[in-house]
Amino acid sequence: MDQQQRREFLLRFLLGENKRYEGKSIPPSPEGQRKLLRALMNLRPPKPVPEEVLAVQDDYLKERLSERGVASLSALLPSPLFPRAALWRGDITTLPVSAIVNAANSALLGCFAPGHHCIDNAIHTYAGMQLRLYCHEYMEKQGYPQPTGVGVLTPAFNLPCKYVLHTVGPIIQSRVTEKDRQLLASCYRSCLELAAAHDLESVAFCCISTGVFHFPNEQAAAIAVNTVQQFLQTKTSVRKVIFNVFKDVDKEIYERLLAVH
């Protein structure tokens, strides 16, 4: 199969799974097909996928990664203040590191909003349908929502990293409390402890809790840098911590905190 055939195969499978989609046609353009495929994958509940379908999906996502481009670690901006820390702006799902960090919700199942641009949605989209099912089975065994500030390590499946570290950040309702600050620090510390426990060498953090969770960007970044700095002073397998940013405001804040120019 070529990429178009894989995409159409997956679309037919996903549309055929649900009677709601009966009669829905496949868009003629590649871009329209990609958007529909992502939307259907975002909406699909966690349940087993036939091996034949997974094989086509994995080949499709492997080619999509090639199209999107794997990030070059030479593009990282090292911090002169913290030798094992670096800043990077871009799509975290393209980083070939030991683990990337996902700002998850307490259900740990990803974002079910079709095509939403949050990091949770992107990670589940490009990891493939296996990740949602894996997280579902983990949560079923756990038996309760994922606590705030506690990391979970899962395979990365079709991402270029080896693992995904999922963590639920604090949600700010009106003002930031001391408990909120402690929980956010716990997100970073817990993920780093998990990484070290599995002998991982590099971890890329997103800006946990700053988006729809409303943690002020400046405060969140200061907590992130301080927590990582303290952890890296201990004996650990983690050799590199990357602060991944997407927005201008976060880039400017981390440039200042890390003295990156």
Coordinates of N, CA and C in Angstrom, one line a residue, residues 94-182:
T94 N 7.7 15.0 17.7 CA 8.8 14.7 16.7 C 10.2 14.6 17.4
L95 N 10.2 14.7 18.7 CA 11.5 14.6 19.4 C 12.0 13.1 19.7
P96 N 13.2 12.8 19.2 CA 13.7 11.4 19.4 C 14.4 11.3 20.7
V97 N 13.7 11.5 21.8 CA 14.3 11.4 23.2 C 13.9 10.1 23.9
S98 N 14.3 9.9 25.1 CA 13.9 8.8 25.9 C 12.4 8.8 26.2
A99 N 12.0 10.0 26.6 CA 10.6 10.2 27.0 C 10.1 11.6 26.8
I100 N 8.9 11.8 26.3 CA 8.3 13.1 26.3 C 7.2 13.1 27.4
V101 N 6.9 14.3 27.9 CA 5.9 14.4 28.9 C 4.5 15.0 28.4
N102 N 3.5 14.3 28.7 CA 2.1 14.6 28.2 C 1.4 15.3 29.4
A103 N 0.8 16.5 29.1 CA -0.1 17.1 30.1 C -1.4 16.5 30.0
A104 N -1.7 15.5 30.8 CA -2.9 14.7 30.6 C -4.0 15.2 31.5
N105 N -5.2 14.6 31.3 CA -6.3 14.8 32.2 C -6.4 13.5 33.2
S106 N -7.3 13.6 34.2 CA -7.3 12.6 35.2 C -7.8 11.2 34.7
A107 N -8.5 11.2 33.5 CA -8.9 10.0 32.9 C -7.8 9.3 32.2
L108 N -6.8 10.0 31.8 CA -5.6 9.5 31.1 C -5.8 8.9 29.7
L109 N -6.9 9.3 29.1 CA -7.3 8.7 27.9 C -7.1 9.6 26.7
G110 N -6.5 10.7 26.9 CA -6.3 11.6 25.7 C -7.5 12.6 25.6
C111 N -7.4 13.4 24.6 CA -8.4 14.4 24.3 C -9.4 13.9 23.2
F112 N -10.6 13.8 23.5 CA -11.6 13.3 22.6 C -12.2 14.4 21.7
A113 N -11.7 15.6 21.7 CA -12.2 16.7 20.9 C -11.5 16.5 19.5
P114 N -12.3 16.3 18.4 CA -11.7 16.0 17.1 C -10.8 17.1 16.6
G115 N -9.5 16.8 16.4 CA -8.6 17.8 15.8 C -8.1 18.8 16.8
H116 N -8.4 18.7 18.0 CA -8.0 19.7 19.0 C -6.5 19.8 19.0
H117 N -6.0 21.1 19.3 CA -4.5 21.3 19.1 C -3.8 21.2 20.4
C118 N -4.4 20.6 21.5 CA -3.7 20.4 22.7 C -2.6 19.3 22.6
I119 N -1.7 19.3 23.5 CA -0.6 18.3 23.4 C -1.1 16.9 23.6
D120 N -2.1 16.7 24.5 CA -2.7 15.4 24.8 C -3.3 14.8 23.5
N121 N -4.0 15.6 22.7 CA -4.5 15.2 21.5 C -3.4 14.8 20.5
A122 N -2.4 15.6 20.4 CA -1.3 15.4 19.4 C -0.6 14.1 19.7
I123 N -0.3 13.9 21.0 CA 0.5 12.7 21.4 C -0.3 11.4 21.1
H124 N -1.6 11.4 21.5 CA -2.4 10.2 21.2 C -2.6 10.0 19.7
T125 N -2.7 11.1 18.9 CA -2.9 11.0 17.5 C -1.7 10.3 16.9
Y126 N -0.5 10.8 17.2 CA 0.7 10.3 16.5 C 1.3 9.0 17.1
A127 N 0.9 8.7 18.4 CA 1.3 7.5 19.0 C 0.5 6.3 18.4
G128 N -0.8 6.6 18.0 CA -1.7 5.6 17.4 C -2.7 5.1 18.4
M129 N -3.6 4.3 17.9 CA -4.8 3.9 18.8 C -4.4 3.0 19.9
Q130 N -3.2 2.4 19.9 CA -2.7 1.5 20.9 C -2.6 2.3 22.3
L131 N -2.2 3.6 22.2 CA -1.9 4.3 23.4 C -3.2 4.5 24.3
R132 N -4.3 4.8 23.6 CA -5.5 5.0 24.4 C -6.0 3.7 25.0
L133 N -5.8 2.6 24.3 CA -6.2 1.3 24.9 C -5.3 1.0 26.0
Y134 N -4.0 1.2 25.9 CA -3.0 0.9 26.9 C -3.4 1.7 28.2
C135 N -3.7 3.0 28.0 CA -4.0 3.8 29.2 C -5.3 3.4 29.8
H136 N -6.3 3.0 29.0 CA -7.5 2.5 29.5 C -7.3 1.3 30.4
E137 N -6.5 0.3 29.9 CA -6.3 -0.9 30.7 C -5.5 -0.6 32.0
Y138 N -4.6 0.4 31.9 CA -3.9 0.8 33.1 C -4.9 1.4 34.1
M139 N -5.8 2.3 33.6 CA -6.7 2.9 34.5 C -7.8 2.0 35.1
E140 N -8.1 1.0 34.3 CA -9.1 -0.1 34.8 C -8.4 -0.8 36.0
K141 N -7.2 -1.2 35.8 CA -6.5 -1.8 36.9 C -6.3 -0.9 38.1
Q142 N -6.0 0.3 37.9 CA -5.8 1.3 39.0 C -7.1 1.5 39.7
G143 N -8.2 1.7 39.0 CA -9.5 1.8 39.7 C -9.9 3.1 40.2
Y144 N -9.2 4.1 39.9 CA -9.5 5.5 40.3 C -8.8 6.5 39.4
P145 N -9.4 7.8 39.3 CA -8.7 8.8 38.4 C -7.3 9.0 38.8
Q146 N -6.5 9.4 37.8 CA -5.1 9.6 38.0 C -4.9 10.8 38.9
P147 N -4.2 10.7 40.0 CA -4.0 11.8 40.9 C -3.2 12.9 40.3
T148 N -3.4 14.1 40.7 CA -2.6 15.3 40.2 C -1.2 15.2 40.8
G149 N -0.2 15.5 39.9 CA 1.1 15.5 40.4 C 1.9 14.2 40.4
V150 N 1.2 13.1 39.9 CA 1.8 11.8 39.9 C 2.0 11.3 38.4
G151 N 3.2 10.9 38.0 CA 3.5 10.5 36.7 C 3.1 9.1 36.4
V152 N 2.9 8.8 35.1 CA 2.7 7.4 34.7 C 3.5 7.2 33.4
L153 N 4.2 6.1 33.3 CA 5.1 5.8 32.2 C 4.4 4.8 31.3
T154 N 4.3 5.1 30.0 CA 3.7 4.2 29.0 C 4.6 4.1 27.8
P155 N 4.4 3.0 27.0 CA 5.1 3.0 25.7 C 4.7 4.1 24.8
A156 N 5.6 4.5 23.9 CA 5.3 5.6 23.0 C 4.7 5.1 21.7
F157 N 4.8 3.8 21.4 CA 4.2 3.2 20.2 C 4.8 3.8 19.0
N158 N 4.1 4.7 18.2 CA 4.6 5.2 16.9 C 5.3 6.5 17.0
L159 N 5.5 7.0 18.2 CA 6.3 8.3 18.3 C 7.8 8.0 18.2
P160 N 8.6 8.9 17.9 CA 10.0 8.7 17.8 C 10.7 8.6 19.2
C161 N 10.1 9.0 20.2 CA 10.6 8.8 21.6 C 10.3 7.3 22.0
K162 N 10.9 6.9 23.1 CA 10.7 5.5 23.6 C 9.5 5.4 24.5
Y163 N 9.2 6.4 25.3 CA 8.2 6.4 26.3 C 7.4 7.7 26.3
V164 N 6.2 7.7 26.9 CA 5.5 8.9 27.2 C 5.3 8.9 28.7
L165 N 5.6 10.0 29.4 CA 5.3 10.2 30.8 C 4.1 11.1 30.9
H166 N 3.0 10.6 31.4 CA 1.7 11.3 31.5 C 1.6 11.9 32.9
T167 N 1.2 13.1 33.1 CA 1.0 13.7 34.4 C -0.1 14.7 34.3
V168 N -0.9 14.7 35.4 CA -2.0 15.6 35.5 C -1.6 16.8 36.4
G169 N -1.6 18.0 35.8 CA -1.2 19.2 36.5 C -2.4 19.8 37.2
P170 N -2.1 20.7 38.2 CA -3.2 21.4 38.9 C -4.0 22.3 38.1
I171 N -5.3 22.4 38.3 CA -6.2 23.3 37.6 C -6.4 24.5 38.5
I172 N -6.1 25.7 38.0 CA -6.2 26.9 38.8 C -7.6 27.5 38.6
Q173 N -8.3 27.6 39.7 CA -9.7 28.1 39.7 C -9.8 29.6 39.8
S174 N -9.1 30.2 40.7 CA -9.1 31.7 40.8 C -7.7 32.2 41.1
R175 N -7.1 31.8 42.1 CA -5.7 32.2 42.4 C -4.8 31.0 42.7
V176 N -3.5 31.2 42.5 CA -2.6 30.1 42.7 C -2.3 29.9 44.2
T177 N -2.5 28.7 44.7 CA -2.3 28.5 46.1 C -0.9 27.7 46.3
E178 N -0.5 27.6 47.5 CA 0.8 26.9 47.8 C 0.6 25.4 47.4
K179 N -0.6 24.9 47.6 CA -0.8 23.5 47.2 C -0.7 23.3 45.7
D180 N -1.2 24.3 45.0 CA -1.0 24.3 43.5 C 0.5 24.2 43.1
R181 N 1.3 25.1 43.8 CA 2.7 25.1 43.5 C 3.4 23.8 43.8
Q182 N 3.0 23.2 44.9 CA 3.6 21.9 45.3 C 3.2 20.8 44.3

